[in-house]
């Protein structure tokens, strides 16, 4: 995770946070977390975060996990072309094939071709499942209207 993101997050009042690696081992932690646990920074570094939660006084506290994927993982998410993303947004908004064809300047057959490719890419049996799966996988941003594809998924 970007150190600037970590510092910004931990600057919020009352936030006790630790940055952990992929194995769950503490890399760094906020001063508030050290204080909350009554220990020195060196006592936390190298320890598994689950040990802290279960044994060191954080039981019953709310725990938030933020994941910052590495660049290799992010690059593998770029599964849609710009046209795919426009078609997916239209399908998610309930736009008819004919209207979508006009919007993206393709024939109806061209739109159906892209929809078929999207169904294949997301392994969805129909348009309803396609939209549902796109939201579930984070491809379509939640809480937006009209539906928008998250830019991280576009080549």
PDB file of C-alpha atoms in Angstrom:
ATOM      1  CA  UNK A   1       0.000   0.000   0.000  1.00  0.00           C
ATOM      2  CA  UNK A   2       1.165   3.506  -0.774  1.00  0.00           C
ATOM      3  CA  UNK A   3       2.606   5.071   2.416  1.00  0.00           C
ATOM      4  CA  UNK A   4       0.728   8.304   1.680  1.00  0.00           C
ATOM      5  CA  UNK A   5      -2.589   6.407   1.622  1.00  0.00           C
ATOM      6  CA  UNK A   6      -1.694   4.720   4.922  1.00  0.00           C
ATOM      7  CA  UNK A   7      -0.761   8.056   6.559  1.00  0.00           C
ATOM      8  CA  UNK A   8      -3.953   9.701   5.317  1.00  0.00           C
ATOM      9  CA  UNK A   9      -6.106   6.840   6.574  1.00  0.00           C
ATOM     10  CA  UNK A  10      -4.437   6.729   9.993  1.00  0.00           C
ATOM     11  CA  UNK A  11      -4.728  10.511  10.439  1.00  0.00           C
ATOM     12  CA  UNK A  12      -8.475  10.153  10.985  1.00  0.00           C
ATOM     13  CA  UNK A  13      -9.473  10.672  14.645  1.00  0.00           C
ATOM     14  CA  UNK A  14      -9.550   7.466  16.660  1.00  0.00           C
ATOM     15  CA  UNK A  15      -8.208   5.193  13.921  1.00  0.00           C
ATOM     16  CA  UNK A  16      -5.811   2.498  15.080  1.00  0.00           C
ATOM     17  CA  UNK A  17      -4.295   0.838  12.028  1.00  0.00           C
ATOM     18  CA  UNK A  18      -1.616  -1.576  10.941  1.00  0.00           C
ATOM     19  CA  UNK A  19      -0.200  -2.213   7.502  1.00  0.00           C
ATOM     20  CA  UNK A  20       0.293  -5.933   6.945  1.00  0.00           C
ATOM     21  CA  UNK A  21       1.883  -7.953   4.156  1.00  0.00           C
ATOM     22  CA  UNK A  22       0.215 -10.741   2.170  1.00  0.00           C
ATOM     23  CA  UNK A  23       0.877 -13.218   5.004  1.00  0.00           C
ATOM     24  CA  UNK A  24      -0.827 -10.989   7.577  1.00  0.00           C
ATOM     25  CA  UNK A  25       2.447  -9.923   9.222  1.00  0.00           C
ATOM     26  CA  UNK A  26       2.569  -6.351  10.554  1.00  0.00           C
ATOM     27  CA  UNK A  27       4.873  -4.107   8.514  1.00  0.00           C
ATOM     28  CA  UNK A  28       4.032  -0.819  10.238  1.00  0.00           C
ATOM     29  CA  UNK A  29       1.320   0.499  12.511  1.00  0.00           C
ATOM     30  CA  UNK A  30      -0.120   3.790  13.666  1.00  0.00           C
ATOM     31  CA  UNK A  31       1.003   5.358  16.929  1.00  0.00           C
ATOM     32  CA  UNK A  32      -2.574   5.012  18.197  1.00  0.00           C
ATOM     33  CA  UNK A  33      -2.425   1.239  17.755  1.00  0.00           C
ATOM     34  CA  UNK A  34       0.830   1.031  19.710  1.00  0.00           C
ATOM     35  CA  UNK A  35      -0.742   3.125  22.465  1.00  0.00           C
ATOM     36  CA  UNK A  36      -3.984   1.116  22.441  1.00  0.00           C
ATOM     37  CA  UNK A  37      -2.050  -2.108  22.908  1.00  0.00           C
ATOM     38  CA  UNK A  38       0.388  -0.544  25.373  1.00  0.00           C
ATOM     39  CA  UNK A  39       3.479  -1.662  23.509  1.00  0.00           C
ATOM     40  CA  UNK A  40       6.495  -0.411  21.581  1.00  0.00           C
ATOM     41  CA  UNK A  41       6.523  -0.394  17.731  1.00  0.00           C
ATOM     42  CA  UNK A  42       9.194  -3.101  17.702  1.00  0.00           C
ATOM     43  CA  UNK A  43       6.823  -5.365  19.647  1.00  0.00           C
ATOM     44  CA  UNK A  44       4.303  -5.332  16.772  1.00  0.00           C
ATOM     45  CA  UNK A  45       6.493  -5.457  13.676  1.00  0.00           C
ATOM     46  CA  UNK A  46       6.814  -9.002  12.392  1.00  0.00           C
ATOM     47  CA  UNK A  47       3.811 -10.319  14.322  1.00  0.00           C
ATOM     48  CA  UNK A  48       0.745 -11.811  12.687  1.00  0.00           C
ATOM     49  CA  UNK A  49      -2.251  -9.483  12.859  1.00  0.00           C
ATOM     50  CA  UNK A  50      -4.499 -12.360  13.989  1.00  0.00           C
ATOM     51  CA  UNK A  51      -2.347 -12.765  17.104  1.00  0.00           C
ATOM     52  CA  UNK A  52      -2.985  -9.111  17.915  1.00  0.00           C
ATOM     53  CA  UNK A  53      -6.716  -9.435  17.428  1.00  0.00           C
ATOM     54  CA  UNK A  54      -7.116 -12.634  19.409  1.00  0.00           C
ATOM     55  CA  UNK A  55      -4.610 -12.185  22.214  1.00  0.00           C
ATOM     56  CA  UNK A  56      -3.650  -8.556  22.682  1.00  0.00           C
ATOM     57  CA  UNK A  57      -6.776  -6.694  23.641  1.00  0.00           C
ATOM     58  CA  UNK A  58      -8.459  -5.996  20.323  1.00  0.00           C
ATOM     59  CA  UNK A  59     -11.108  -8.669  20.704  1.00  0.00           C
ATOM     60  CA  UNK A  60     -14.546  -7.206  20.060  1.00  0.00           C
ATOM     61  CA  UNK A  61     -13.158  -4.174  18.218  1.00  0.00           C
ATOM     62  CA  UNK A  62     -14.191  -3.315  14.664  1.00  0.00           C
ATOM     63  CA  UNK A  63     -11.505  -4.317  12.206  1.00  0.00           C
ATOM     64  CA  UNK A  64     -11.331  -2.968   8.652  1.00  0.00           C
ATOM     65  CA  UNK A  65      -9.180  -4.586   5.992  1.00  0.00           C
ATOM     66  CA  UNK A  66      -7.985  -2.526   3.019  1.00  0.00           C
ATOM     67  CA  UNK A  67      -6.309  -4.351   0.170  1.00  0.00           C
ATOM     68  CA  UNK A  68      -3.943  -2.615  -2.219  1.00  0.00           C
ATOM     69  CA  UNK A  69      -3.300  -5.004  -5.123  1.00  0.00           C
ATOM     70  CA  UNK A  70       0.110  -5.015  -6.711  1.00  0.00           C
ATOM     71  CA  UNK A  71       0.562  -3.696 -10.252  1.00  0.00           C
ATOM     72  CA  UNK A  72       0.658  -7.207 -11.721  1.00  0.00           C
ATOM     73  CA  UNK A  73      -2.769  -7.966 -10.225  1.00  0.00           C
ATOM     74  CA  UNK A  74      -4.192  -4.627 -11.374  1.00  0.00           C
ATOM     75  CA  UNK A  75      -2.962  -5.174 -14.937  1.00  0.00           C
ATOM     76  CA  UNK A  76      -4.706  -8.561 -15.072  1.00  0.00           C
ATOM     77  CA  UNK A  77      -8.004  -6.809 -14.285  1.00  0.00           C
ATOM     78  CA  UNK A  78      -7.961  -4.850 -17.555  1.00  0.00           C
ATOM     79  CA  UNK A  79     -10.343  -7.221 -19.317  1.00  0.00           C
ATOM     80  CA  UNK A  80     -12.615  -4.809 -21.197  1.00  0.00           C
ATOM     81  CA  UNK A  81     -12.042  -2.722 -24.285  1.00  0.00           C
ATOM     82  CA  UNK A  82     -13.460   0.808 -24.302  1.00  0.00           C
ATOM     83  CA  UNK A  83     -16.290  -0.416 -26.523  1.00  0.00           C
ATOM     84  CA  UNK A  84     -16.976  -3.352 -24.156  1.00  0.00           C
ATOM     85  CA  UNK A  85     -17.271  -0.912 -21.266  1.00  0.00           C
ATOM     86  CA  UNK A  86     -19.733   1.315 -23.153  1.00  0.00           C
ATOM     87  CA  UNK A  87     -21.823  -1.720 -24.132  1.00  0.00           C
ATOM     88  CA  UNK A  88     -21.793  -3.085 -20.563  1.00  0.00           C
ATOM     89  CA  UNK A  89     -22.870   0.291 -19.180  1.00  0.00           C
ATOM     90  CA  UNK A  90     -25.741   0.370 -21.680  1.00  0.00           C
ATOM     91  CA  UNK A  91     -26.856  -3.174 -20.889  1.00  0.00           C
ATOM     92  CA  UNK A  92     -26.717  -2.390 -17.156  1.00  0.00           C
ATOM     93  CA  UNK A  93     -28.854   0.711 -17.732  1.00  0.00           C
ATOM     94  CA  UNK A  94     -31.464  -1.364 -19.568  1.00  0.00           C
ATOM     95  CA  UNK A  95     -30.870   0.284 -22.942  1.00  0.00           C
ATOM     96  CA  UNK A  96     -32.311  -1.698 -25.870  1.00  0.00           C
ATOM     97  CA  UNK A  97     -29.982  -3.199 -28.458  1.00  0.00           C
ATOM     98  CA  UNK A  98     -31.307  -0.832 -31.138  1.00  0.00           C
ATOM     99  CA  UNK A  99     -30.803   2.292 -29.018  1.00  0.00           C
ATOM    100  CA  UNK A 100     -27.404   1.073 -27.809  1.00  0.00           C
ATOM    101  CA  UNK A 101     -26.358   0.540 -31.438  1.00  0.00           C
ATOM    102  CA  UNK A 102     -27.181   4.180 -32.178  1.00  0.00           C
ATOM    103  CA  UNK A 103     -25.372   5.390 -29.056  1.00  0.00           C
ATOM    104  CA  UNK A 104     -22.116   3.555 -29.801  1.00  0.00           C
ATOM    105  CA  UNK A 105     -22.367   3.860 -33.589  1.00  0.00           C
ATOM    106  CA  UNK A 106     -22.465   0.139 -34.337  1.00  0.00           C
ATOM    107  CA  UNK A 107     -24.994  -2.071 -36.048  1.00  0.00           C
ATOM    108  CA  UNK A 108     -27.348  -4.126 -33.892  1.00  0.00           C
ATOM    109  CA  UNK A 109     -25.267  -7.136 -34.899  1.00  0.00           C
ATOM    110  CA  UNK A 110     -22.138  -5.340 -33.691  1.00  0.00           C
ATOM    111  CA  UNK A 111     -23.742  -4.682 -30.315  1.00  0.00           C
ATOM    112  CA  UNK A 112     -24.830  -8.333 -30.052  1.00  0.00           C
ATOM    113  CA  UNK A 113     -21.269  -9.399 -30.939  1.00  0.00           C
ATOM    114  CA  UNK A 114     -19.880  -7.332 -28.042  1.00  0.00           C
ATOM    115  CA  UNK A 115     -22.598  -8.561 -25.664  1.00  0.00           C
ATOM    116  CA  UNK A 116     -21.735 -12.161 -26.589  1.00  0.00           C
ATOM    117  CA  UNK A 117     -18.049 -11.464 -25.893  1.00  0.00           C
ATOM    118  CA  UNK A 118     -18.946  -9.905 -22.527  1.00  0.00           C
ATOM    119  CA  UNK A 119     -21.067 -12.944 -21.629  1.00  0.00           C
ATOM    120  CA  UNK A 120     -18.092 -15.169 -22.468  1.00  0.00           C
ATOM    121  CA  UNK A 121     -15.526 -13.030 -20.609  1.00  0.00           C
ATOM    122  CA  UNK A 122     -17.605 -12.930 -17.439  1.00  0.00           C
ATOM    123  CA  UNK A 123     -18.952 -16.468 -17.852  1.00  0.00           C
ATOM    124  CA  UNK A 124     -22.543 -15.288 -17.615  1.00  0.00           C
ATOM    125  CA  UNK A 125     -25.458 -17.136 -19.273  1.00  0.00           C
ATOM    126  CA  UNK A 126     -27.585 -14.041 -20.007  1.00  0.00           C
ATOM    127  CA  UNK A 127     -27.684 -10.237 -19.783  1.00  0.00           C
ATOM    128  CA  UNK A 128     -29.204 -10.178 -16.305  1.00  0.00           C
ATOM    129  CA  UNK A 129     -26.457 -12.435 -14.981  1.00  0.00           C
ATOM    130  CA  UNK A 130     -23.878 -10.363 -16.858  1.00  0.00           C
ATOM    131  CA  UNK A 131     -24.891  -7.188 -15.039  1.00  0.00           C
ATOM    132  CA  UNK A 132     -25.178  -8.970 -11.690  1.00  0.00           C
ATOM    133  CA  UNK A 133     -21.739 -10.533 -12.077  1.00  0.00           C
ATOM    134  CA  UNK A 134     -20.211  -7.229 -13.232  1.00  0.00           C
ATOM    135  CA  UNK A 135     -21.451  -5.565 -10.030  1.00  0.00           C
ATOM    136  CA  UNK A 136     -20.363  -8.511  -7.863  1.00  0.00           C
ATOM    137  CA  UNK A 137     -16.840  -8.435  -9.324  1.00  0.00           C
ATOM    138  CA  UNK A 138     -16.562  -4.674  -8.940  1.00  0.00           C
ATOM    139  CA  UNK A 139     -16.460  -4.029 -12.683  1.00  0.00           C
ATOM    140  CA  UNK A 140     -19.500  -1.766 -12.426  1.00  0.00           C
ATOM    141  CA  UNK A 141     -19.219   0.886  -9.727  1.00  0.00           C
ATOM    142  CA  UNK A 142     -21.800   0.500  -6.978  1.00  0.00           C
ATOM    143  CA  UNK A 143     -24.050   3.422  -6.141  1.00  0.00           C
ATOM    144  CA  UNK A 144     -23.823   5.215  -9.487  1.00  0.00           C
ATOM    145  CA  UNK A 145     -26.471   6.004 -12.065  1.00  0.00           C
ATOM    146  CA  UNK A 146     -26.192   5.646 -14.922  1.00  0.00           C
ATOM    147  CA  UNK A 147     -24.012   2.559 -14.423  1.00  0.00           C
ATOM    148  CA  UNK A 148     -20.273   3.175 -14.909  1.00  0.00           C
ATOM    149  CA  UNK A 149     -17.464   0.694 -15.481  1.00  0.00           C
ATOM    150  CA  UNK A 150     -14.574   1.159 -13.051  1.00  0.00           C
ATOM    151  CA  UNK A 151     -11.636   2.457 -15.166  1.00  0.00           C
ATOM    152  CA  UNK A 152      -9.255  -0.162 -13.695  1.00  0.00           C
ATOM    153  CA  UNK A 153     -11.021  -2.795 -15.821  1.00  0.00           C
ATOM    154  CA  UNK A 154     -10.617  -1.001 -19.150  1.00  0.00           C
ATOM    155  CA  UNK A 155      -7.621  -1.646 -21.429  1.00  0.00           C
TER     156      UNK A 155
END
